[in-house]
PDB file of C-alpha atoms in Angstrom:
ATOM      1  CA  MET A   1      -0.194   0.022   0.253  1.00  0.00           C
ATOM      2  CA  GLY A   2       2.571   2.435   1.215  1.00  0.00           C
ATOM      3  CA  SER A   3       4.755   1.834  -2.376  1.00  0.00           C
ATOM      4  CA  CYS A   4       1.307   2.580  -4.494  1.00  0.00           C
ATOM      5  CA  PHE A   5       1.206   6.211  -3.046  1.00  0.00           C
ATOM      6  CA  PRO A   6       4.425   7.291  -4.410  1.00  0.00           C
ATOM      7  CA  LYS A   7       3.960   5.413  -7.724  1.00  0.00           C
ATOM      8  CA  GLN A   8       0.610   7.645  -8.112  1.00  0.00           C
ATOM      9  CA  LEU A   9       2.174  10.892  -7.549  1.00  0.00           C
ATOM     10  CA  GLU A  10       4.437   9.866 -10.096  1.00  0.00           C
ATOM     11  CA  ARG A  11       1.840   8.801 -12.712  1.00  0.00           C
ATOM     12  CA  ARG A  12      -0.037  12.231 -11.889  1.00  0.00           C
ATOM     13  CA  LYS A  13       3.108  14.195 -12.414  1.00  0.00           C
ATOM     14  CA  ALA A  14       3.599  12.456 -15.574  1.00  0.00           C
ATOM     15  CA  ILE A  15       0.130  12.913 -16.826  1.00  0.00           C
ATOM     16  CA  SER A  16       0.460  16.930 -15.829  1.00  0.00           C
ATOM     17  CA  THR A  17       3.578  17.148 -17.774  1.00  0.00           C
ATOM     18  CA  GLU A  18       1.914  15.710 -20.898  1.00  0.00           C
ATOM     19  CA  ARG A  19      -0.775  17.690 -20.635  1.00  0.00           C
ATOM     20  CA  LYS A  20       1.355  20.842 -20.476  1.00  0.00           C
ATOM     21  CA  ALA A  21       3.726  19.725 -23.526  1.00  0.00           C
ATOM     22  CA  LEU A  22       0.059  19.564 -25.606  1.00  0.00           C
ATOM     23  CA  ARG A  23      -1.063  22.999 -24.568  1.00  0.00           C
ATOM     24  CA  ASP A  24       2.376  24.493 -25.144  1.00  0.00           C
ATOM     25  CA  LEU A  25       2.413  23.130 -28.416  1.00  0.00           C
ATOM     26  CA  HIS A  26      -1.000  24.337 -29.279  1.00  0.00           C
ATOM     27  CA  GLN A  27       0.246  27.881 -28.023  1.00  0.00           C
ATOM     28  CA  SER A  28       3.075  27.994 -30.191  1.00  0.00           C
ATOM     29  CA  VAL A  29       1.614  26.161 -33.550  1.00  0.00           C
ATOM     30  CA  GLY A  30      -2.030  26.978 -33.312  1.00  0.00           C
ATOM     31  CA  GLU A  31      -4.632  25.353 -35.639  1.00  0.00           C
ATOM     32  CA  ASP A  32      -3.841  26.216 -39.061  1.00  0.00           C
ATOM     33  CA  PHE A  33      -4.171  24.073 -42.006  1.00  0.00           C
ATOM     34  CA  PRO A  34      -5.554  24.439 -45.623  1.00  0.00           C
ATOM     35  CA  ALA A  35      -9.382  25.273 -45.623  1.00  0.00           C
ATOM     36  CA  CYS A  36      -9.684  25.310 -41.823  1.00  0.00           C
ATOM     37  CA  ALA A  37     -12.234  27.571 -41.652  1.00  0.00           C
ATOM     38  CA  TYR A  38     -14.516  25.667 -43.573  1.00  0.00           C
ATOM     39  CA  ARG A  39     -17.579  24.615 -41.978  1.00  0.00           C
ATOM     40  CA  PRO A  40     -20.290  22.538 -43.719  1.00  0.00           C
ATOM     41  CA  PRO A  41     -23.760  24.313 -44.202  1.00  0.00           C
ATOM     42  CA  ASP A  42     -25.485  20.592 -43.445  1.00  0.00           C
ATOM     43  CA  ARG A  43     -23.555  18.114 -41.777  1.00  0.00           C
ATOM     44  CA  LYS A  44     -25.951  15.600 -42.158  1.00  0.00           C
ATOM     45  CA  ASN A  45     -25.257  15.655 -45.806  1.00  0.00           C
ATOM     46  CA  TRP A  46     -21.806  17.054 -46.057  1.00  0.00           C
ATOM     47  CA  MET A  47     -20.612  14.519 -48.792  1.00  0.00           C
ATOM     48  CA  ALA A  48     -23.406  15.795 -50.991  1.00  0.00           C
ATOM     49  CA  GLY A  49     -22.307  19.440 -50.176  1.00  0.00           C
ATOM     50  CA  ILE A  50     -18.655  19.089 -51.478  1.00  0.00           C
ATOM     51  CA  ASN A  51     -19.810  17.141 -54.911  1.00  0.00           C
ATOM     52  CA  PRO A  52     -19.972  13.602 -54.921  1.00  0.00           C
ATOM     53  CA  LYS A  53     -18.640  13.218 -58.670  1.00  0.00           C
ATOM     54  CA  LYS A  54     -15.780  14.940 -57.704  1.00  0.00           C
ATOM     55  CA  VAL A  55     -15.008  13.136 -54.384  1.00  0.00           C
ATOM     56  CA  HIS A  56     -12.827   9.798 -54.188  1.00  0.00           C
ATOM     57  CA  ILE A  57     -13.227   7.297 -51.641  1.00  0.00           C
ATOM     58  CA  ASN A  58      -9.338   7.495 -51.055  1.00  0.00           C
ATOM     59  CA  LYS A  59      -9.356  11.608 -50.414  1.00  0.00           C
ATOM     60  CA  ILE A  60     -11.934  11.456 -47.843  1.00  0.00           C
ATOM     61  CA  VAL A  61     -10.742  12.350 -44.227  1.00  0.00           C
ATOM     62  CA  TRP A  62     -13.714  10.247 -42.491  1.00  0.00           C
ATOM     63  CA  PRO A  63     -15.022  11.190 -39.136  1.00  0.00           C
ATOM     64  CA  GLY A  64     -15.330   8.433 -36.868  1.00  0.00           C
ATOM     65  CA  THR A  65     -16.193   7.300 -33.698  1.00  0.00           C
ATOM     66  CA  HIS A  66     -14.586   5.188 -31.071  1.00  0.00           C
ATOM     67  CA  ASP A  67     -16.703   2.593 -29.176  1.00  0.00           C
ATOM     68  CA  SER A  68     -19.772   4.114 -31.158  1.00  0.00           C
ATOM     69  CA  ALA A  69     -22.823   2.246 -29.529  1.00  0.00           C
ATOM     70  CA  THR A  70     -21.859   2.799 -25.718  1.00  0.00           C
ATOM     71  CA  ASP A  71     -24.390   5.882 -25.406  1.00  0.00           C
ATOM     72  CA  LYS A  72     -26.517   3.271 -23.143  1.00  0.00           C
ATOM     73  CA  ILE A  73     -23.803   0.784 -22.313  1.00  0.00           C
ATOM     74  CA  GLY A  74     -24.149  -0.918 -18.591  1.00  0.00           C
ATOM     75  CA  ILE A  75     -26.029   0.607 -15.674  1.00  0.00           C
ATOM     76  CA  PRO A  76     -26.384   4.592 -15.481  1.00  0.00           C
ATOM     77  CA  CYS A  77     -24.447   6.665 -12.851  1.00  0.00           C
ATOM     78  CA  ILE A  78     -22.931   3.218 -11.554  1.00  0.00           C
ATOM     79  CA  THR A  79     -20.859   1.244 -14.888  1.00  0.00           C
ATOM     80  CA  ARG A  80     -21.779   3.568 -17.392  1.00  0.00           C
ATOM     81  CA  PRO A  81     -19.056   6.034 -17.089  1.00  0.00           C
ATOM     82  CA  PHE A  82     -16.565   2.993 -17.292  1.00  0.00           C
ATOM     83  CA  GLY A  83     -17.388   2.000 -20.756  1.00  0.00           C
ATOM     84  CA  GLN A  84     -19.510   5.103 -22.355  1.00  0.00           C
ATOM     85  CA  CYS A  85     -17.017   6.548 -25.133  1.00  0.00           C
ATOM     86  CA  GLN A  86     -20.533   8.497 -26.678  1.00  0.00           C
ATOM     87  CA  THR A  87     -23.597  10.100 -25.780  1.00  0.00           C
ATOM     88  CA  MET A  88     -25.128  10.059 -29.025  1.00  0.00           C
ATOM     89  CA  SER A  89     -27.187   7.559 -30.856  1.00  0.00           C
ATOM     90  CA  ILE A  90     -26.017   5.787 -33.801  1.00  0.00           C
ATOM     91  CA  TYR A  91     -28.717   8.189 -35.873  1.00  0.00           C
ATOM     92  CA  LYS A  92     -27.493  11.334 -34.295  1.00  0.00           C
ATOM     93  CA  GLN A  93     -23.892  10.511 -34.711  1.00  0.00           C
ATOM     94  CA  LEU A  94     -24.381  10.278 -38.432  1.00  0.00           C
ATOM     95  CA  VAL A  95     -26.679  13.348 -38.661  1.00  0.00           C
ATOM     96  CA  THR A  96     -24.115  15.233 -36.982  1.00  0.00           C
ATOM     97  CA  GLY A  97     -21.546  14.045 -39.616  1.00  0.00           C
ATOM     98  CA  THR A  98     -19.979  10.824 -38.640  1.00  0.00           C
ATOM     99  CA  ARG A  99     -19.374   8.427 -41.292  1.00  0.00           C
ATOM    100  CA  VAL A 100     -17.063   5.878 -39.638  1.00  0.00           C
ATOM    101  CA  LEU A 101     -18.830   3.576 -36.758  1.00  0.00           C
ATOM    102  CA  ASP A 102     -17.061   1.270 -34.809  1.00  0.00           C
ATOM    103  CA  ILE A 103     -19.243  -1.397 -33.557  1.00  0.00           C
ATOM    104  CA  ARG A 104     -18.317  -4.459 -31.226  1.00  0.00           C
ATOM    105  CA  VAL A 105     -20.523  -7.394 -30.384  1.00  0.00           C
ATOM    106  CA  GLN A 106     -20.709 -10.405 -28.474  1.00  0.00           C
ATOM    107  CA  LYS A 107     -22.164 -13.984 -29.101  1.00  0.00           C
ATOM    108  CA  ASP A 108     -25.764 -13.084 -28.617  1.00  0.00           C
ATOM    109  CA  ARG A 109     -25.695  -9.878 -31.120  1.00  0.00           C
ATOM    110  CA  ARG A 110     -25.907  -7.531 -28.294  1.00  0.00           C
ATOM    111  CA  VAL A 111     -23.231  -4.616 -28.699  1.00  0.00           C
ATOM    112  CA  CYS A 112     -20.531  -4.381 -25.984  1.00  0.00           C
ATOM    113  CA  HIS A 113     -17.600  -2.778 -24.415  1.00  0.00           C
ATOM    114  CA  GLY A 114     -15.562  -5.067 -22.450  1.00  0.00           C
ATOM    115  CA  ILE A 115     -17.851  -6.741 -20.200  1.00  0.00           C
ATOM    116  CA  LEU A 116     -20.445  -4.415 -20.470  1.00  0.00           C
ATOM    117  CA  ILE A 117     -23.359  -4.866 -22.623  1.00  0.00           C
ATOM    118  CA  THR A 118     -26.306  -2.425 -24.302  1.00  0.00           C
ATOM    119  CA  TYR A 119     -28.852  -2.800 -26.995  1.00  0.00           C
ATOM    120  CA  HIS A 120     -28.821  -5.664 -29.521  1.00  0.00           C
ATOM    121  CA  ILE A 121     -27.235  -4.818 -32.953  1.00  0.00           C
ATOM    122  CA  ASP A 122     -30.873  -4.275 -34.229  1.00  0.00           C
ATOM    123  CA  VAL A 123     -30.756  -1.032 -32.898  1.00  0.00           C
ATOM    124  CA  VAL A 124     -27.769   0.179 -34.593  1.00  0.00           C
ATOM    125  CA  ILE A 125     -28.987  -1.277 -38.287  1.00  0.00           C
ATOM    126  CA  LYS A 126     -32.061   0.333 -37.446  1.00  0.00           C
ATOM    127  CA  ASP A 127     -30.332   3.878 -36.722  1.00  0.00           C
ATOM    128  CA  ILE A 128     -28.533   3.334 -40.116  1.00  0.00           C
ATOM    129  CA  LYS A 129     -31.559   2.309 -42.390  1.00  0.00           C
ATOM    130  CA  LYS A 130     -33.229   5.703 -40.872  1.00  0.00           C
ATOM    131  CA  PHE A 131     -30.294   8.127 -41.750  1.00  0.00           C
ATOM    132  CA  LEU A 132     -29.777   6.627 -45.282  1.00  0.00           C
ATOM    133  CA  SER A 133     -33.534   7.099 -46.225  1.00  0.00           C
ATOM    134  CA  GLU A 134     -33.136  10.488 -45.473  1.00  0.00           C
ATOM    135  CA  THR A 135     -29.967  11.391 -47.331  1.00  0.00           C
ATOM    136  CA  LYS A 136     -28.864  10.415 -51.261  1.00  0.00           C
ATOM    137  CA  SER A 137     -25.022  10.870 -51.281  1.00  0.00           C
ATOM    138  CA  GLU A 138     -23.454   9.943 -47.966  1.00  0.00           C
ATOM    139  CA  ILE A 139     -21.382   6.841 -47.585  1.00  0.00           C
ATOM    140  CA  ILE A 140     -20.489   5.141 -44.351  1.00  0.00           C
ATOM    141  CA  LEU A 141     -17.832   2.816 -43.261  1.00  0.00           C
ATOM    142  CA  LEU A 142     -19.145   0.227 -41.055  1.00  0.00           C
ATOM    143  CA  GLU A 143     -16.750  -1.779 -38.794  1.00  0.00           C
ATOM    144  CA  ILE A 144     -17.915  -4.294 -36.550  1.00  0.00           C
ATOM    145  CA  ARG A 145     -15.852  -6.808 -34.701  1.00  0.00           C
ATOM    146  CA  THR A 146     -16.651  -9.388 -31.873  1.00  0.00           C
ATOM    147  CA  GLU A 147     -15.314  -7.733 -28.976  1.00  0.00           C
ATOM    148  CA  TYR A 148     -11.929  -9.064 -27.227  1.00  0.00           C
ATOM    149  CA  GLY A 149     -12.578 -12.217 -25.015  1.00  0.00           C
ATOM    150  CA  HIS A 150     -15.983 -12.858 -26.574  1.00  0.00           C
ATOM    151  CA  GLN A 151     -17.242 -15.185 -29.215  1.00  0.00           C
ATOM    152  CA  ASP A 152     -18.558 -14.549 -32.549  1.00  0.00           C
ATOM    153  CA  PRO A 153     -22.187 -14.648 -33.279  1.00  0.00           C
ATOM    154  CA  PRO A 154     -23.161 -17.408 -35.002  1.00  0.00           C
ATOM    155  CA  ASP A 155     -24.203 -16.746 -38.735  1.00  0.00           C
ATOM    156  CA  PHE A 156     -23.644 -13.009 -38.621  1.00  0.00           C
ATOM    157  CA  ASP A 157     -22.028 -12.551 -41.907  1.00  0.00           C
ATOM    158  CA  LYS A 158     -25.558 -13.660 -43.222  1.00  0.00           C
ATOM    159  CA  TYR A 159     -27.386 -11.429 -40.855  1.00  0.00           C
ATOM    160  CA  LEU A 160     -25.434  -8.427 -41.966  1.00  0.00           C
ATOM    161  CA  VAL A 161     -25.989  -9.505 -45.751  1.00  0.00           C
ATOM    162  CA  ASP A 162     -29.943  -9.871 -45.286  1.00  0.00           C
ATOM    163  CA  GLN A 163     -30.086  -6.390 -43.151  1.00  0.00           C
ATOM    164  CA  LEU A 164     -27.807  -4.551 -45.292  1.00  0.00           C
ATOM    165  CA  GLY A 165     -27.420  -6.152 -48.935  1.00  0.00           C
ATOM    166  CA  GLU A 166     -28.937  -3.891 -50.673  1.00  0.00           C
ATOM    167  CA  VAL A 167     -26.522  -1.043 -50.165  1.00  0.00           C
ATOM    168  CA  LEU A 168     -23.356  -2.793 -49.119  1.00  0.00           C
ATOM    169  CA  ILE A 169     -20.501  -2.169 -51.539  1.00  0.00           C
ATOM    170  CA  ASN A 170     -19.065  -4.998 -52.304  1.00  0.00           C
ATOM    171  CA  GLN A 171     -14.968  -5.641 -51.260  1.00  0.00           C
ATOM    172  CA  ASP A 172     -12.974  -4.774 -54.230  1.00  0.00           C
ATOM    173  CA  GLU A 173      -9.825  -2.512 -54.246  1.00  0.00           C
ATOM    174  CA  ASN A 174     -11.086  -0.512 -57.115  1.00  0.00           C
ATOM    175  CA  VAL A 175     -13.405   1.054 -54.859  1.00  0.00           C
ATOM    176  CA  PHE A 176     -10.565   3.269 -53.367  1.00  0.00           C
ATOM    177  CA  ASN A 177     -10.193   5.459 -56.778  1.00  0.00           C
ATOM    178  CA  LYS A 178     -13.960   5.674 -57.476  1.00  0.00           C
ATOM    179  CA  THR A 179     -15.899   8.722 -57.042  1.00  0.00           C
ATOM    180  CA  ILE A 180     -18.795   8.723 -54.370  1.00  0.00           C
ATOM    181  CA  SER A 181     -21.218   8.943 -57.319  1.00  0.00           C
ATOM    182  CA  GLU A 182     -19.523   6.063 -59.318  1.00  0.00           C
ATOM    183  CA  LEU A 183     -20.567   3.813 -55.979  1.00  0.00           C
ATOM    184  CA  LEU A 184     -23.967   5.380 -55.515  1.00  0.00           C
ATOM    185  CA  PRO A 185     -26.792   3.905 -54.946  1.00  0.00           C
ATOM    186  CA  LYS A 186     -24.863   1.589 -52.631  1.00  0.00           C
ATOM    187  CA  ARG A 187     -23.733   3.117 -49.834  1.00  0.00           C
ATOM    188  CA  ILE A 188     -21.889   0.999 -47.067  1.00  0.00           C
ATOM    189  CA  ILE A 189     -18.617  -0.507 -46.933  1.00  0.00           C
ATOM    190  CA  CYS A 190     -19.032  -3.034 -44.052  1.00  0.00           C
ATOM    191  CA  VAL A 191     -15.889  -4.289 -42.618  1.00  0.00           C
ATOM    192  CA  TRP A 192     -16.453  -7.435 -40.504  1.00  0.00           C
ATOM    193  CA  LYS A 193     -13.633  -8.447 -38.195  1.00  0.00           C
ATOM    194  CA  PRO A 194     -14.711 -12.229 -36.383  1.00  0.00           C
ATOM    195  CA  ARG A 195     -12.456 -13.810 -33.750  1.00  0.00           C
ATOM    196  CA  ASN A 196     -12.907 -17.227 -34.917  1.00  0.00           C
ATOM    197  CA  SER A 197     -15.460 -17.544 -38.042  1.00  0.00           C
ATOM    198  CA  PRO A 198     -13.988 -17.367 -41.745  1.00  0.00           C
ATOM    199  CA  SER A 199     -13.518 -13.754 -43.121  1.00  0.00           C
ATOM    200  CA  PRO A 200     -14.903 -12.454 -45.593  1.00  0.00           C
ATOM    201  CA  GLU A 201     -13.384 -13.301 -49.032  1.00  0.00           C
ATOM    202  CA  ALA A 202     -12.854 -11.077 -52.326  1.00  0.00           C
ATOM    203  CA  GLY A 203     -15.589  -9.830 -53.921  1.00  0.00           C
ATOM    204  CA  ALA A 204     -17.995 -10.948 -51.065  1.00  0.00           C
ATOM    205  CA  PRO A 205     -20.638  -8.330 -49.940  1.00  0.00           C
ATOM    206  CA  LEU A 206     -18.610  -7.811 -46.828  1.00  0.00           C
ATOM    207  CA  TRP A 207     -15.031  -6.496 -46.348  1.00  0.00           C
ATOM    208  CA  ASN A 208     -12.258  -8.502 -44.304  1.00  0.00           C
ATOM    209  CA  SER A 209     -10.036  -6.849 -41.832  1.00  0.00           C
ATOM    210  CA  VAL A 210      -6.847  -6.056 -44.042  1.00  0.00           C
ATOM    211  CA  TYR A 211      -8.847  -3.345 -45.395  1.00  0.00           C
ATOM    212  CA  LEU A 212      -9.091  -1.376 -42.404  1.00  0.00           C
ATOM    213  CA  ASN A 213      -5.827  -0.920 -40.258  1.00  0.00           C
ATOM    214  CA  ASP A 214      -4.844   1.052 -37.238  1.00  0.00           C
ATOM    215  CA  ASP A 215      -2.151   1.124 -34.478  1.00  0.00           C
ATOM    216  CA  TRP A 216      -3.796   0.937 -31.121  1.00  0.00           C
ATOM    217  CA  ILE A 217      -1.485   2.861 -28.406  1.00  0.00           C
ATOM    218  CA  ASP A 218      -3.255   1.939 -25.108  1.00  0.00           C
ATOM    219  CA  THR A 219      -2.137   4.903 -22.745  1.00  0.00           C
ATOM    220  CA  ASP A 220      -3.387   7.613 -20.816  1.00  0.00           C
ATOM    221  CA  LEU A 221      -1.076  10.102 -21.583  1.00  0.00           C
ATOM    222  CA  PRO A 222      -1.837  12.503 -24.080  1.00  0.00           C
ATOM    223  CA  SER A 223       1.575  13.870 -25.438  1.00  0.00           C
ATOM    224  CA  THR A 224       2.389  10.107 -25.824  1.00  0.00           C
ATOM    225  CA  LYS A 225      -0.742   9.151 -27.855  1.00  0.00           C
ATOM    226  CA  PHE A 226      -0.377  12.516 -29.958  1.00  0.00           C
ATOM    227  CA  GLU A 227       3.198  11.864 -30.635  1.00  0.00           C
ATOM    228  CA  ASN A 228       2.865   7.897 -31.199  1.00  0.00           C
ATOM    229  CA  ASN A 229       0.037   8.550 -33.627  1.00  0.00           C
ATOM    230  CA  LEU A 230       2.105  11.014 -35.774  1.00  0.00           C
ATOM    231  CA  LYS A 231       4.925   8.471 -35.964  1.00  0.00           C
ATOM    232  CA  CYS A 232       2.598   5.721 -36.763  1.00  0.00           C
ATOM    233  CA  LEU A 233       0.690   7.870 -39.393  1.00  0.00           C
ATOM    234  CA  SER A 234       4.259   8.923 -40.957  1.00  0.00           C
ATOM    235  CA  GLU A 235       4.827   5.059 -41.363  1.00  0.00           C
ATOM    236  CA  GLN A 236       1.883   4.548 -43.910  1.00  0.00           C
ATOM    237  CA  PRO A 237       1.734   4.777 -47.302  1.00  0.00           C
ATOM    238  CA  PRO A 238       0.245   8.114 -49.056  1.00  0.00           C
ATOM    239  CA  ILE A 239      -3.757   7.718 -49.571  1.00  0.00           C
ATOM    240  CA  SER A 240      -2.834   7.957 -53.094  1.00  0.00           C
ATOM    241  CA  SER A 241      -1.259   4.293 -53.254  1.00  0.00           C
ATOM    242  CA  ARG A 242      -3.043   2.920 -50.507  1.00  0.00           C
ATOM    243  CA  LYS A 243      -5.798   0.206 -50.935  1.00  0.00           C
ATOM    244  CA  PHE A 244      -6.960  -0.121 -47.266  1.00  0.00           C
ATOM    245  CA  PHE A 245      -8.169   2.202 -44.739  1.00  0.00           C
ATOM    246  CA  TYR A 246      -6.013   3.644 -41.881  1.00  0.00           C
ATOM    247  CA  ARG A 247      -7.354   5.008 -38.732  1.00  0.00           C
ATOM    248  CA  VAL A 248      -5.888   7.459 -36.184  1.00  0.00           C
ATOM    249  CA  GLU A 249      -7.551   7.353 -32.940  1.00  0.00           C
ATOM    250  CA  ASN A 250      -7.430  11.036 -31.035  1.00  0.00           C
ATOM    251  CA  THR A 251      -8.292   9.314 -27.783  1.00  0.00           C
ATOM    252  CA  VAL A 252      -6.465   8.190 -24.932  1.00  0.00           C
ATOM    253  CA  THR A 253      -7.912   5.491 -22.204  1.00  0.00           C
ATOM    254  CA  PRO A 254      -8.210   4.797 -18.484  1.00  0.00           C
ATOM    255  CA  GLN A 255      -5.306   2.284 -17.485  1.00  0.00           C
ATOM    256  CA  ALA A 256      -5.914  -0.471 -14.487  1.00  0.00           C
ATOM    257  CA  ASP A 257      -3.019   1.235 -12.588  1.00  0.00           C
ATOM    258  CA  ASN A 258      -4.507   4.857 -12.418  1.00  0.00           C
ATOM    259  CA  PRO A 259      -7.640   6.072  -9.980  1.00  0.00           C
ATOM    260  CA  ILE A 260      -9.113   7.560 -12.649  1.00  0.00           C
ATOM    261  CA  VAL A 261     -10.783   4.915 -14.712  1.00  0.00           C
ATOM    262  CA  CYS A 262     -13.824   6.904 -16.151  1.00  0.00           C
ATOM    263  CA  VAL A 263     -13.686   7.272 -19.736  1.00  0.00           C
ATOM    264  CA  ARG A 264     -14.783  10.973 -20.215  1.00  0.00           C
ATOM    265  CA  PRO A 265     -12.023  12.798 -17.616  1.00  0.00           C
ATOM    266  CA  VAL A 266      -9.138  10.635 -19.169  1.00  0.00           C
ATOM    267  CA  THR A 267     -10.251  11.153 -22.758  1.00  0.00           C
ATOM    268  CA  GLN A 268     -10.401  14.960 -22.284  1.00  0.00           C
ATOM    269  CA  ARG A 269      -6.834  15.220 -21.961  1.00  0.00           C
ATOM    270  CA  ILE A 270      -6.485  14.888 -25.652  1.00  0.00           C
ATOM    271  CA  HIS A 271     -10.088  15.578 -27.186  1.00  0.00           C
ATOM    272  CA  GLU A 272      -9.647  19.053 -27.632  1.00  0.00           C
ATOM    273  CA  TYR A 273      -6.239  18.925 -29.756  1.00  0.00           C
ATOM    274  CA  ALA A 274      -7.685  17.267 -32.980  1.00  0.00           C
ATOM    275  CA  ARG A 275      -7.333  20.272 -35.009  1.00  0.00           C
ATOM    276  CA  LEU A 276      -3.787  20.757 -33.584  1.00  0.00           C
ATOM    277  CA  PHE A 277      -3.090  17.058 -34.393  1.00  0.00           C
ATOM    278  CA  ILE A 278      -4.101  18.149 -38.156  1.00  0.00           C
ATOM    279  CA  THR A 279      -2.069  21.210 -38.169  1.00  0.00           C
ATOM    280  CA  GLU A 280       0.902  18.926 -37.224  1.00  0.00           C
ATOM    281  CA  CYS A 281      -0.052  16.379 -39.854  1.00  0.00           C
ATOM    282  CA  PHE A 282       0.551  19.410 -42.530  1.00  0.00           C
ATOM    283  CA  CYS A 283       3.632  20.612 -40.605  1.00  0.00           C
ATOM    284  CA  ARG A 284       5.430  17.391 -40.893  1.00  0.00           C
ATOM    285  CA  GLY A 285       4.568  17.017 -44.310  1.00  0.00           C
ATOM    286  CA  ILE A 286       2.207  13.748 -43.506  1.00  0.00           C
ATOM    287  CA  ALA A 287      -1.030  15.085 -44.364  1.00  0.00           C
ATOM    288  CA  ASP A 288      -1.149  13.125 -47.560  1.00  0.00           C
ATOM    289  CA  ARG A 289      -1.348   9.973 -45.250  1.00  0.00           C
ATOM    290  CA  LEU A 290      -4.377  11.068 -42.943  1.00  0.00           C
ATOM    291  CA  GLN A 291      -7.650   9.068 -43.896  1.00  0.00           C
ATOM    292  CA  ILE A 292      -9.699   8.143 -40.912  1.00  0.00           C
ATOM    293  CA  PHE A 293      -9.753  10.145 -37.741  1.00  0.00           C
ATOM    294  CA  SER A 294     -11.853   9.204 -34.832  1.00  0.00           C
ATOM    295  CA  THR A 295     -12.743  10.173 -31.345  1.00  0.00           C
ATOM    296  CA  ASP A 296     -14.703   9.346 -28.004  1.00  0.00           C
ATOM    297  CA  PHE A 297     -17.549  11.919 -27.371  1.00  0.00           C
ATOM    298  CA  ILE A 298     -17.939  13.501 -31.269  1.00  0.00           C
ATOM    299  CA  ASP A 299     -18.888  16.848 -31.585  1.00  0.00           C
ATOM    300  CA  GLU A 300     -19.573  19.169 -34.804  1.00  0.00           C
ATOM    301  CA  ASP A 301     -16.211  20.820 -34.523  1.00  0.00           C
ATOM    302  CA  PHE A 302     -14.334  17.455 -34.979  1.00  0.00           C
ATOM    303  CA  VAL A 303     -16.568  16.700 -37.673  1.00  0.00           C
ATOM    304  CA  ASP A 304     -15.955  20.322 -39.235  1.00  0.00           C
ATOM    305  CA  ALA A 305     -12.146  19.710 -39.081  1.00  0.00           C
ATOM    306  CA  CYS A 306     -12.304  16.758 -41.112  1.00  0.00           C
ATOM    307  CA  VAL A 307     -14.335  17.882 -43.522  1.00  0.00           C
ATOM    308  CA  ALA A 308     -12.723  20.804 -43.996  1.00  0.00           C
ATOM    309  CA  VAL A 309      -9.685  18.905 -45.059  1.00  0.00           C
ATOM    310  CA  THR A 310     -11.677  16.635 -47.303  1.00  0.00           C
ATOM    311  CA  TYR A 311     -13.086  20.058 -48.501  1.00  0.00           C
ATOM    312  CA  SER A 312      -9.266  21.202 -49.262  1.00  0.00           C
ATOM    313  CA  ARG A 313      -8.474  18.054 -51.119  1.00  0.00           C
ATOM    314  CA  ILE A 314     -11.184  18.365 -53.693  1.00  0.00           C
ATOM    315  CA  ASP A 315     -11.309  21.814 -54.234  1.00  0.00           C
ATOM    316  CA  HIS A 316      -7.639  22.980 -53.875  1.00  0.00           C
ATOM    317  CA  GLY A 317      -5.890  19.677 -54.276  1.00  0.00           C
ATOM    318  CA  LYS A 318      -4.059  19.964 -50.747  1.00  0.00           C
ATOM    319  CA  ALA A 319      -2.404  16.930 -49.244  1.00  0.00           C
TER     320      ALA A 319
END
């Protein structure tokens, strides 16, 4: 017990030092990247607003949510703070401008985050269908995976195809070089990541895990995550030659050896620096690698930042 207290003091000092490092960087660099002042007039239809005939799939900076379907996870005020990464429903996230969803499931097809569970996957599908029915040109990248430590839902690939088959964009590397208009009326790229079941095959309605990659840095230290995100991104090929999606998570996560284990106060250490991250991508010459940018507790400003970079690529040829 006595040895834990100095360790915790050391941890708090490290967190404070790292938060200061990001504040200082933000003060010196600011938030300045091509089209950074751009705000989509209609976030619900922001892809339509920047011309689907001109927007190639590999040029989009996709605003995404981490652990997307956790708005009602666990028990309110008891276990929810330990697993909730979003407060909006899936439908509301899509209306706000989110275009990448990260959904975790367990054997009974309920959404989960670790040991905490929430609603059935049908709720997610219903929200997606509602959004699609109200829009015409918005493409969604839907990632569904079996949560770590859980078993695959039986026949889940068949379920997804039965539910979404009419709007699924089949697995095909040529998709990356196509425009949104060339894919319509298909609307969803669905990546299914089972733990033990067979992965989707080439040409199938679902995409397999090799087409959506990331480098998960599991830390609650904000500057460590920020710098490692930049380092990992710099090691990726440019979007012009990439035949897979690459995600960067603007998040930090609670750690078991730290007394603060609720998601929100931890992830807030980095949440406000999304625009700084994009600015640094341009400063370091790696903006041409940025593609999926995800966050906990997504908000309009985060969406606007991603859309602004997409807009600059389409209208000005930047990055």
